[in-house]
C-alpha cells in the first residue's frame, strides 16, 4: 500500500522541480525601465517645477560673464589669475581681466510717444471701440459734457472739467449769482492776455476760493485760484488742466461716465446730466407757413370759426413743432434724448448666454428680415456694426407671418434673465372703470 501511494503520490501536493539548465536570472522591475531625462526649469534650472509654473521672473537685462578656455595655457593663466585675485585687494585687481557681454532689449513699445519731424509708420491698426458707434453723420449726438456739481461757499455751482483750458476761469455774470460780493475778495492781475475758443478774454482779477466735490463716502475740497473774466458768457466754472494734473483728476474712462480725484479709484464722482438743448429756428414768414399748410396740413381740418389771427397763431405753433408730427416721407424714427439704459445684474465679462447666434431662416424669411432692417436703418433706430467694434450682447430675431404680412420679433428671453426687473403696480381694468363710473 505504501509502495502504491509513493508511486501514484495520492494525497500529496504537486511541486514543480526547477530545471537548472532553463533557469534565467530575473531582472528587477526597477531596472527594466528606460532612463528618462531629468526635467528642469529653463528659467531658474530647478528640478522641482517647470517653466510654466516658475515664479522667478526672467531677467532680460541680466549681465552674464562668459569664460572661454581655448587651450591648456589659457586655463593655467586663468587659474593663476583666480589665485592672485584671492590675495589681491579688489581695488588693485586689473579691470582688463574681466570680460562681460551685455544684451540690451529694445522696449520702444512701452515708452510714451515722442515728437519727431518724421515717423516711421509701421503696424497701423484700427482703434478698438469700447462703445457702440453712432450712425454715420450723427456722431455729434453721441457726445456728453464734462460738467459736474460742486459747492462754492455752500452754494451749488457747475464746473466744466475742460482739459483744453490751461487755467481756471469764470464769467462775472455767473459769479455774481454764486458770490455777489466777489469784488471784495478779488486779487489784482496785470499784463496777462487770455484767449479761449479763438476769442480774447479780458481778466478782472483772481479769486482765491475752495471748491467742494460732494460724495456720500466723503467729500473732497480743492483749493483753486479762479480768473474772473469780463466777457465770458458761460454759465459754469471752467476747470483748467493745471488743477486736473496737480490733483490727479482723471476724466478718461472707457465704459461708464465718471471721474476720480487722486489715487482713490474706488471713489467715483458722477457728471451732471445736462440736457442737450437744440435751438429751433422759427420763422414768422407767412410764405413758409402757407407752404407748410399746403404740404403738411392737407388732410388737417382747422375750425372755420377761428379768426384769422387765431388761425395764424395755430399754424405758427404747428410749424414751430413740425418735427413732432410724422408722415410717410418723414417718419418719427428714433427719438434722441430719451434713450433707455438697460441695467444688468452681472458684471463683465458677460456669460456666453448673452451672445446668441442668429436663428436659421428660410429665403423668404431672410428677404423679409432684410427689408425690416433697411427700414429701421433709415429711421435711425438701428445701425450697422463695424468690423472692429466689440459687441458684448447679441439677440436673435425671427420673422412671424400673419395674412402674408411679415413682422420682426426679437428673442429677449436670455437678456431678460440678466436684466434688473423694473417692477411697478399695474391697475386693474375693473377698478379703473369703477372709478370712472361717477365721472
Short mmCIF file of C-alpha atoms in Angstrom, two decimals:
data_model
loop_
_atom_site.label_atom_id
_atom_site.label_comp_id
_atom_site.label_asym_id
_atom_site.label_seq_id
_atom_site.Cartn_x
_atom_site.Cartn_y
_atom_site.Cartn_z
CA UNK A 1 0.00 0.00 0.00
CA UNK A 2 2.80 2.35 0.87
CA UNK A 3 4.53 1.50 -2.38
CA UNK A 4 1.36 2.37 -4.35
CA UNK A 5 0.97 5.74 -2.58
CA UNK A 6 4.62 6.56 -3.20
CA UNK A 7 4.35 5.81 -6.91
CA UNK A 8 0.97 7.44 -7.51
CA UNK A 9 1.54 10.31 -4.99
CA UNK A 10 -2.10 10.17 -3.91
CA UNK A 11 -2.97 12.86 -1.33
CA UNK A 12 0.32 14.78 -1.80
CA UNK A 13 0.76 18.30 -3.27
CA UNK A 14 2.47 18.51 -6.64
CA UNK A 15 5.59 20.67 -6.69
CA UNK A 16 7.46 21.62 -9.85
CA UNK A 17 11.13 20.81 -9.74
CA UNK A 18 13.13 23.65 -11.28
CA UNK A 19 15.39 22.83 -14.20
CA UNK A 20 18.82 24.31 -13.69
CA UNK A 21 19.52 24.38 -17.44
CA UNK A 22 16.48 26.56 -18.16
CA UNK A 23 16.80 29.00 -15.23
CA UNK A 24 17.04 32.65 -16.28
CA UNK A 25 18.16 35.40 -13.96
CA UNK A 26 15.27 37.64 -13.07
CA UNK A 27 15.82 41.34 -13.72
CA UNK A 28 14.28 43.67 -11.12
CA UNK A 29 11.30 45.71 -12.30
CA UNK A 30 13.03 48.97 -11.49
CA UNK A 31 16.00 48.07 -13.73
CA UNK A 32 13.74 47.35 -16.71
CA UNK A 33 12.54 50.96 -17.01
CA UNK A 34 14.43 53.08 -19.53
CA UNK A 35 16.34 56.01 -18.21
CA UNK A 36 14.30 59.21 -18.53
CA UNK A 37 15.90 62.61 -18.84
CA UNK A 38 15.65 64.86 -15.82
CA UNK A 39 13.20 67.72 -16.49
CA UNK A 40 14.41 71.11 -15.37
CA UNK A 41 13.08 74.65 -15.48
CA UNK A 42 14.88 76.51 -18.26
CA UNK A 43 14.43 79.80 -16.38
CA UNK A 44 15.97 79.01 -12.99
CA UNK A 45 17.32 75.46 -13.51
CA UNK A 46 15.32 73.91 -10.68
CA UNK A 47 14.06 70.31 -10.95
CA UNK A 48 11.08 70.84 -8.65
CA UNK A 49 8.96 72.63 -11.25
CA UNK A 50 8.75 73.57 -14.93
CA UNK A 51 8.94 76.93 -16.67
CA UNK A 52 5.18 77.37 -16.98
CA UNK A 53 4.82 77.37 -13.17
CA UNK A 54 8.07 79.18 -12.37
CA UNK A 55 7.60 82.17 -10.07
CA UNK A 56 11.03 83.60 -10.75
CA UNK A 57 10.90 86.49 -13.22
CA UNK A 58 13.06 86.37 -16.30
CA UNK A 59 15.85 88.94 -16.22
CA UNK A 60 16.07 90.28 -19.76
CA UNK A 61 18.89 92.71 -18.91
CA UNK A 62 20.92 90.29 -16.72
CA UNK A 63 24.68 90.60 -17.06
CA UNK A 64 26.33 87.28 -17.73
CA UNK A 65 30.07 86.56 -17.55
CA UNK A 66 31.23 84.04 -20.13
CA UNK A 67 34.53 82.28 -19.64
CA UNK A 68 36.09 80.89 -22.78
CA UNK A 69 39.03 78.45 -22.44
CA UNK A 70 40.71 77.61 -25.75
CA UNK A 71 43.78 75.71 -24.58
CA UNK A 72 45.57 74.45 -21.51
CA UNK A 73 47.81 77.53 -21.37
CA UNK A 74 44.86 79.87 -21.14
CA UNK A 75 43.37 77.59 -18.49
CA UNK A 76 46.55 77.79 -16.43
CA UNK A 77 46.60 81.57 -16.79
CA UNK A 78 43.00 81.80 -15.63
CA UNK A 79 43.86 79.61 -12.64
CA UNK A 80 46.75 81.90 -11.80
CA UNK A 81 44.51 84.96 -12.11
CA UNK A 82 41.96 83.40 -9.81
CA UNK A 83 44.69 82.54 -7.33
CA UNK A 84 46.05 86.06 -7.45
CA UNK A 85 42.57 87.55 -7.06
CA UNK A 86 42.17 85.77 -3.73
CA UNK A 87 45.20 87.52 -2.24
CA UNK A 88 44.95 90.77 -4.19
CA UNK A 89 42.62 93.53 -2.95
CA UNK A 90 39.55 94.35 -5.06
CA UNK A 91 40.71 97.86 -5.92
CA UNK A 92 44.08 96.57 -7.17
CA UNK A 93 42.61 93.92 -9.44
CA UNK A 94 43.08 94.80 -13.14
CA UNK A 95 39.81 95.55 -14.90
CA UNK A 96 41.22 94.27 -18.22
CA UNK A 97 40.86 90.70 -16.97
CA UNK A 98 37.05 90.94 -16.79
CA UNK A 99 35.09 90.20 -19.95
CA UNK A 100 31.35 90.93 -19.83
CA UNK A 101 28.72 90.64 -22.55
CA UNK A 102 25.60 92.80 -22.33
CA UNK A 103 22.32 92.25 -24.18
CA UNK A 104 20.02 95.28 -24.20
CA UNK A 105 16.39 94.72 -25.14
CA UNK A 106 14.58 97.46 -27.03
CA UNK A 107 11.33 98.43 -25.34
CA UNK A 108 10.08 101.26 -27.53
CA UNK A 109 6.52 99.97 -27.28
CA UNK A 110 6.46 100.68 -23.54
CA UNK A 111 7.70 104.26 -23.90
CA UNK A 112 5.40 107.26 -24.48
CA UNK A 113 5.14 108.92 -27.85
CA UNK A 114 7.95 111.38 -28.58
CA UNK A 115 7.91 114.19 -31.13
CA UNK A 116 9.96 113.91 -34.30
CA UNK A 117 9.91 115.51 -37.71
CA UNK A 118 9.18 112.19 -39.37
CA UNK A 119 7.64 109.00 -38.07
CA UNK A 120 8.34 105.59 -39.50
CA UNK A 121 4.73 104.42 -39.57
CA UNK A 122 4.58 100.66 -39.18
CA UNK A 123 1.93 98.26 -37.97
CA UNK A 124 -1.05 100.61 -38.29
CA UNK A 125 -4.09 99.11 -36.56
CA UNK A 126 -7.68 100.24 -36.24
CA UNK A 127 -8.58 101.55 -32.81
CA UNK A 128 -10.85 99.27 -30.86
CA UNK A 129 -14.15 100.86 -29.88
CA UNK A 130 -15.33 100.48 -26.30
CA UNK A 131 -18.86 101.67 -27.06
CA UNK A 132 -21.32 101.42 -29.88
CA UNK A 133 -20.54 103.68 -32.80
CA UNK A 134 -23.31 106.13 -33.76
CA UNK A 135 -24.81 106.27 -37.20
CA UNK A 136 -22.86 107.93 -39.96
CA UNK A 137 -23.27 111.68 -39.83
CA UNK A 138 -24.71 111.53 -36.28
CA UNK A 139 -21.51 111.39 -34.24
CA UNK A 140 -22.17 114.84 -32.77
CA UNK A 141 -25.26 113.47 -31.00
CA UNK A 142 -23.29 110.84 -29.05
CA UNK A 143 -21.09 113.24 -27.09
CA UNK A 144 -21.66 114.25 -23.48
CA UNK A 145 -20.49 117.16 -21.35
CA UNK A 146 -17.96 117.01 -18.52
CA UNK A 147 -19.94 119.27 -16.20
CA UNK A 148 -20.07 118.32 -12.53
CA UNK A 149 -21.75 119.82 -9.47
CA UNK A 150 -19.62 121.48 -6.78
CA UNK A 151 -20.18 123.62 -3.71
CA UNK A 152 -18.73 127.11 -3.62
CA UNK A 153 -19.40 128.99 -0.37
CA UNK A 154 -22.15 126.44 0.44
CA UNK A 155 -23.89 127.26 -2.86
CA UNK A 156 -24.25 124.72 -5.65
CA UNK A 157 -22.39 125.60 -8.83
CA UNK A 158 -21.49 123.94 -12.11
CA UNK A 159 -17.91 123.26 -13.11
CA UNK A 160 -16.69 122.08 -16.52
CA UNK A 161 -13.66 119.77 -16.36
CA UNK A 162 -12.04 121.09 -19.53
CA UNK A 163 -8.71 119.51 -20.47
CA UNK A 164 -8.26 122.07 -23.25
CA UNK A 165 -8.19 125.09 -20.92
CA UNK A 166 -4.84 125.79 -19.25
CA UNK A 167 -6.31 127.90 -16.42
CA UNK A 168 -9.50 128.00 -14.34
CA UNK A 169 -11.81 130.93 -15.08
CA UNK A 170 -15.41 132.06 -14.72
CA UNK A 171 -17.56 134.84 -16.12
CA UNK A 172 -18.53 137.75 -13.90
CA UNK A 173 -22.25 137.31 -14.63
CA UNK A 174 -22.28 133.70 -13.43
CA UNK A 175 -20.07 134.56 -10.44
CA UNK A 176 -22.49 137.31 -9.43
CA UNK A 177 -25.17 134.66 -8.87
CA UNK A 178 -22.94 132.46 -6.72
CA UNK A 179 -20.94 135.09 -4.84
CA UNK A 180 -22.47 138.59 -5.00
CA UNK A 181 -19.56 140.11 -3.04
CA UNK A 182 -16.86 138.69 -5.28
CA UNK A 183 -15.28 142.09 -5.96
CA UNK A 184 -14.26 142.41 -2.30
CA UNK A 185 -12.17 139.20 -2.48
CA UNK A 186 -10.51 139.87 -5.84
CA UNK A 187 -6.73 139.75 -6.25
CA UNK A 188 -5.15 142.03 -8.88
CA UNK A 189 -3.86 140.74 -12.20
CA UNK A 190 -1.99 142.79 -14.79
CA UNK A 191 -0.16 142.29 -18.05
CA UNK A 192 -1.72 138.95 -18.95
CA UNK A 193 -3.64 138.08 -22.11
CA UNK A 194 -6.14 135.23 -22.29
CA UNK A 195 -7.88 133.62 -25.24
CA UNK A 196 -10.42 130.82 -25.31
CA UNK A 197 -12.07 129.30 -28.39
CA UNK A 198 -10.44 131.93 -30.65
CA UNK A 199 -11.89 134.74 -28.51
CA UNK A 200 -9.93 137.24 -26.45
CA UNK A 201 -10.78 137.18 -22.74
CA UNK A 202 -10.40 140.25 -20.54
CA UNK A 203 -9.44 139.38 -16.94
CA UNK A 204 -10.68 141.40 -13.98
CA UNK A 205 -8.78 139.65 -11.21
CA UNK A 206 -8.14 136.39 -9.39
CA UNK A 207 -10.50 134.83 -6.85
CA UNK A 208 -8.87 132.53 -4.28
CA UNK A 209 -11.55 130.10 -3.12
CA UNK A 210 -12.34 126.44 -2.41
CA UNK A 211 -14.48 124.08 -4.47
CA UNK A 212 -16.02 121.09 -2.71
CA UNK A 213 -16.84 117.98 -4.75
CA UNK A 214 -19.64 116.26 -2.78
CA UNK A 215 -19.65 112.48 -2.33
CA UNK A 216 -21.57 110.20 0.08
CA UNK A 217 -18.36 108.42 1.11
CA UNK A 218 -16.52 111.67 1.83
CA UNK A 219 -16.38 114.99 0.00
CA UNK A 220 -13.14 116.45 -1.34
CA UNK A 221 -12.16 120.13 -1.09
CA UNK A 222 -9.99 121.58 -3.84
CA UNK A 223 -8.22 124.88 -3.32
CA UNK A 224 -8.21 126.88 -6.56
CA UNK A 225 -7.47 130.30 -7.97
CA UNK A 226 -10.16 131.32 -10.44
CA UNK A 227 -9.58 134.07 -13.00
CA UNK A 228 -12.68 136.26 -13.33
CA UNK A 229 -13.35 137.20 -16.96
CA UNK A 230 -15.37 140.20 -18.04
CA UNK A 231 -16.68 138.94 -21.39
CA UNK A 232 -17.19 135.25 -20.55
CA UNK A 233 -20.81 134.18 -21.06
CA UNK A 234 -20.52 130.56 -19.90
CA UNK A 235 -22.93 129.51 -17.18
CA UNK A 236 -20.34 127.40 -15.36
CA UNK A 237 -16.82 127.47 -13.97
CA UNK A 238 -14.20 126.22 -16.42
CA UNK A 239 -11.77 123.98 -14.53
CA UNK A 240 -8.40 124.06 -16.35
CA UNK A 241 -5.95 121.25 -16.93
CA UNK A 242 -3.45 122.69 -14.44
CA UNK A 243 -5.57 121.67 -11.47
CA UNK A 244 -6.58 118.48 -13.26
CA UNK A 245 -2.92 117.45 -13.24
CA UNK A 246 -1.86 118.51 -9.75
CA UNK A 247 -4.94 117.00 -8.07
CA UNK A 248 -4.97 113.87 -10.25
CA UNK A 249 -8.48 114.35 -11.62
CA UNK A 250 -8.97 111.68 -14.28
CA UNK A 251 -11.91 112.01 -16.67
CA UNK A 252 -10.70 109.45 -19.21
CA UNK A 253 -12.66 106.25 -18.69
CA UNK A 254 -13.82 103.65 -21.17
CA UNK A 255 -17.15 102.27 -20.13
CA UNK A 256 -19.08 104.46 -17.71
CA UNK A 257 -19.30 108.23 -17.27
CA UNK A 258 -17.50 109.26 -14.08
CA UNK A 259 -14.27 110.88 -12.88
CA UNK A 260 -11.93 110.25 -9.98
CA UNK A 261 -9.84 112.57 -7.81
CA UNK A 262 -6.44 111.46 -6.57
CA UNK A 263 -5.31 107.87 -6.11
CA UNK A 264 -8.59 106.54 -4.73
CA UNK A 265 -10.01 104.92 -7.84
CA UNK A 266 -12.96 103.41 -5.97
CA UNK A 267 -14.43 106.80 -5.09
CA UNK A 268 -16.19 107.77 -8.31
CA UNK A 269 -17.80 111.14 -8.97
CA UNK A 270 -20.68 111.35 -11.42
CA UNK A 271 -21.18 114.01 -14.06
CA UNK A 272 -24.31 116.12 -14.13
CA UNK A 273 -26.94 115.02 -16.62
CA UNK A 274 -27.17 118.22 -18.60
CA UNK A 275 -29.99 118.12 -21.18
CA UNK A 276 -28.94 118.64 -24.75
CA UNK A 277 -30.65 121.81 -25.89
CA UNK A 278 -31.11 122.18 -29.63
CA UNK A 279 -32.21 125.61 -30.66
CA UNK A 280 -35.11 125.67 -33.09
CA UNK A 281 -35.02 128.46 -35.61
CA UNK A 282 -38.55 129.63 -36.24
CA UNK A 283 -39.75 131.96 -38.91
CA UNK A 284 -42.89 134.00 -38.82
CA UNK A 285 -42.97 134.50 -42.55
CA UNK A 286 -46.41 133.62 -43.84
CA UNK A 287 -44.98 132.25 -47.12
CA UNK A 288 -43.34 129.40 -45.27
CA UNK A 289 -46.50 128.81 -43.30
CA UNK A 290 -48.57 128.64 -46.44
CA UNK A 291 -46.15 126.12 -47.94
CA UNK A 292 -46.29 124.16 -44.70
CA UNK A 293 -50.08 124.23 -44.79
CA UNK A 294 -50.25 123.15 -48.43
CA UNK A 295 -47.83 120.24 -47.95
CA UNK A 296 -48.17 119.03 -44.37
CA UNK A 297 -51.66 120.16 -43.37
CA UNK A 298 -53.51 118.99 -46.45
CA UNK A 299 -55.56 116.42 -44.57
CA UNK A 300 -55.86 118.53 -41.41
CA UNK A 301 -59.16 120.24 -40.68
CA UNK A 302 -58.98 123.64 -38.97
CA UNK A 303 -62.05 125.02 -37.29
CA UNK A 304 -63.55 127.56 -39.72
CA UNK A 305 -64.97 129.61 -36.83
CA UNK A 306 -61.46 130.70 -35.82
CA UNK A 307 -60.46 134.25 -36.57
CA UNK A 308 -57.59 134.86 -39.00
CA UNK A 309 -55.35 135.85 -36.09
CA UNK A 310 -56.11 132.68 -34.15
CA UNK A 311 -55.66 130.60 -37.29
CA UNK A 312 -52.22 132.11 -37.95
CA UNK A 313 -51.18 131.55 -34.34
CA UNK A 314 -52.23 127.91 -34.57
CA UNK A 315 -50.31 127.41 -37.81
CA UNK A 316 -47.23 129.10 -36.31
CA UNK A 317 -47.31 126.71 -33.35
CA UNK A 318 -47.67 123.70 -35.65
CA UNK A 319 -44.89 124.98 -37.88
CA UNK A 320 -42.59 125.54 -34.88
CA UNK A 321 -43.06 121.96 -33.65
CA UNK A 322 -43.49 120.26 -37.02
CA UNK A 323 -40.82 117.70 -36.12
CA UNK A 324 -43.26 116.19 -33.59
CA UNK A 325 -45.60 115.05 -36.39
CA UNK A 326 -44.83 112.05 -38.58
CA UNK A 327 -45.64 111.49 -42.22
CA UNK A 328 -44.97 108.82 -44.81
CA UNK A 329 -41.92 110.64 -46.14
CA UNK A 330 -40.68 111.87 -42.75
CA UNK A 331 -41.46 109.30 -40.02
CA UNK A 332 -40.59 109.89 -36.40
CA UNK A 333 -37.77 107.35 -36.23
CA UNK A 334 -35.50 107.35 -33.20
CA UNK A 335 -36.26 109.95 -30.53
CA UNK A 336 -33.00 111.50 -29.37
CA UNK A 337 -32.60 112.42 -25.74
CA UNK A 338 -34.95 109.73 -24.40
CA UNK A 339 -32.74 106.65 -24.70
CA UNK A 340 -33.30 103.84 -22.20
CA UNK A 341 -30.34 102.28 -20.40
CA UNK A 342 -30.66 98.56 -19.66
CA UNK A 343 -29.11 97.68 -16.29
CA UNK A 344 -27.78 94.13 -15.94
CA UNK A 345 -27.44 92.28 -12.66
CA UNK A 346 -24.00 90.90 -13.58
CA UNK A 347 -20.63 92.46 -14.33
CA UNK A 348 -18.23 91.96 -17.20
CA UNK A 349 -17.22 89.57 -18.64
CA UNK A 350 -20.74 88.58 -19.64
CA UNK A 351 -21.72 84.90 -19.88
CA UNK A 352 -22.00 83.19 -23.27
CA UNK A 353 -25.79 83.10 -22.90
CA UNK A 354 -25.97 86.81 -23.74
CA UNK A 355 -24.18 86.30 -27.06
CA UNK A 356 -26.55 84.12 -29.00
CA UNK A 357 -26.13 83.32 -32.71
CA UNK A 358 -28.76 84.05 -35.33
CA UNK A 359 -31.52 81.53 -35.95
CA UNK A 360 -31.61 79.76 -39.33
CA UNK A 361 -34.15 81.33 -41.67
CA UNK A 362 -35.69 80.40 -44.99
CA UNK A 363 -35.03 82.52 -48.10
CA UNK A 364 -38.49 84.07 -47.75
CA UNK A 365 -37.95 84.96 -44.09
CA UNK A 366 -34.44 86.24 -44.82
CA UNK A 367 -35.74 88.56 -47.53
CA UNK A 368 -38.43 89.93 -45.20
CA UNK A 369 -35.87 90.34 -42.42
CA UNK A 370 -33.56 92.38 -44.65
CA UNK A 371 -36.48 94.60 -45.60
CA UNK A 372 -37.30 95.36 -41.97
CA UNK A 373 -33.64 96.01 -41.21
CA UNK A 374 -33.38 98.54 -44.05
CA UNK A 375 -36.45 100.37 -42.76
CA UNK A 376 -35.07 100.56 -39.23
CA UNK A 377 -31.72 101.82 -40.51
CA UNK A 378 -33.46 104.59 -42.48
CA UNK A 379 -35.42 105.57 -39.37
CA UNK A 380 -32.22 105.75 -37.35
CA UNK A 381 -33.37 103.14 -34.84
CA UNK A 382 -30.53 100.69 -35.56
CA UNK A 383 -27.25 100.87 -37.42
CA UNK A 384 -24.66 98.52 -38.82
CA UNK A 385 -21.81 97.40 -36.58
CA UNK A 386 -18.25 97.91 -37.77
CA UNK A 387 -15.73 95.09 -38.08
CA UNK A 388 -13.55 96.49 -35.27
CA UNK A 389 -16.34 97.12 -32.78
CA UNK A 390 -16.84 95.00 -29.70
CA UNK A 391 -20.36 93.60 -29.33
CA UNK A 392 -20.95 92.07 -25.91
CA UNK A 393 -24.68 91.26 -26.14
CA UNK A 394 -26.44 89.85 -29.20
CA UNK A 395 -30.11 88.95 -29.58
CA UNK A 396 -31.52 86.85 -32.43
CA UNK A 397 -34.59 87.95 -34.40
CA UNK A 398 -37.23 85.90 -36.18
CA UNK A 399 -39.95 86.64 -38.71
CA UNK A 400 -43.62 85.98 -37.89
CA UNK A 401 -46.26 85.86 -40.63
CA UNK A 402 -49.93 86.84 -40.39
CA UNK A 403 -52.12 87.13 -43.51
CA UNK A 404 -48.99 87.17 -45.72
CA UNK A 405 -47.62 90.14 -43.77
CA UNK A 406 -44.29 89.81 -42.00
CA UNK A 407 -43.35 91.15 -38.61
CA UNK A 408 -39.91 91.09 -36.99
CA UNK A 409 -39.74 89.74 -33.43
CA UNK A 410 -36.78 89.71 -31.07
CA UNK A 411 -35.98 86.88 -28.68
CA UNK A 412 -35.07 88.76 -25.49
CA UNK A 413 -35.53 85.84 -23.09
CA UNK A 414 -31.81 85.48 -22.39
CA UNK A 415 -31.40 89.24 -21.92
CA UNK A 416 -34.38 89.43 -19.55
CA UNK A 417 -32.79 86.75 -17.38
CA UNK A 418 -29.83 89.03 -16.58
CA UNK A 419 -31.79 92.33 -16.52
CA UNK A 420 -32.71 94.11 -13.30
CA UNK A 421 -36.54 93.98 -13.21
CA UNK A 422 -38.48 97.25 -13.19
CA UNK A 423 -41.46 96.37 -11.04
CA UNK A 424 -44.39 98.76 -10.86
CA UNK A 425 -48.06 98.19 -9.98
CA UNK A 426 -50.48 97.75 -12.86
CA UNK A 427 -54.05 98.88 -12.07
CA UNK A 428 -56.91 96.55 -12.75
CA UNK A 429 -59.25 97.48 -15.55
CA UNK A 430 -62.34 96.84 -13.41
CA UNK A 431 -61.13 99.24 -10.71
CA UNK A 432 -60.45 101.90 -13.31
CA UNK A 433 -63.95 101.52 -14.76
CA UNK A 434 -65.46 101.73 -11.28
CA UNK A 435 -63.66 104.99 -10.63
CA UNK A 436 -64.84 106.38 -13.97
CA UNK A 437 -68.46 105.34 -13.37
CA UNK A 438 -69.26 108.50 -11.43
CA UNK A 439 -67.27 110.82 -13.65
#
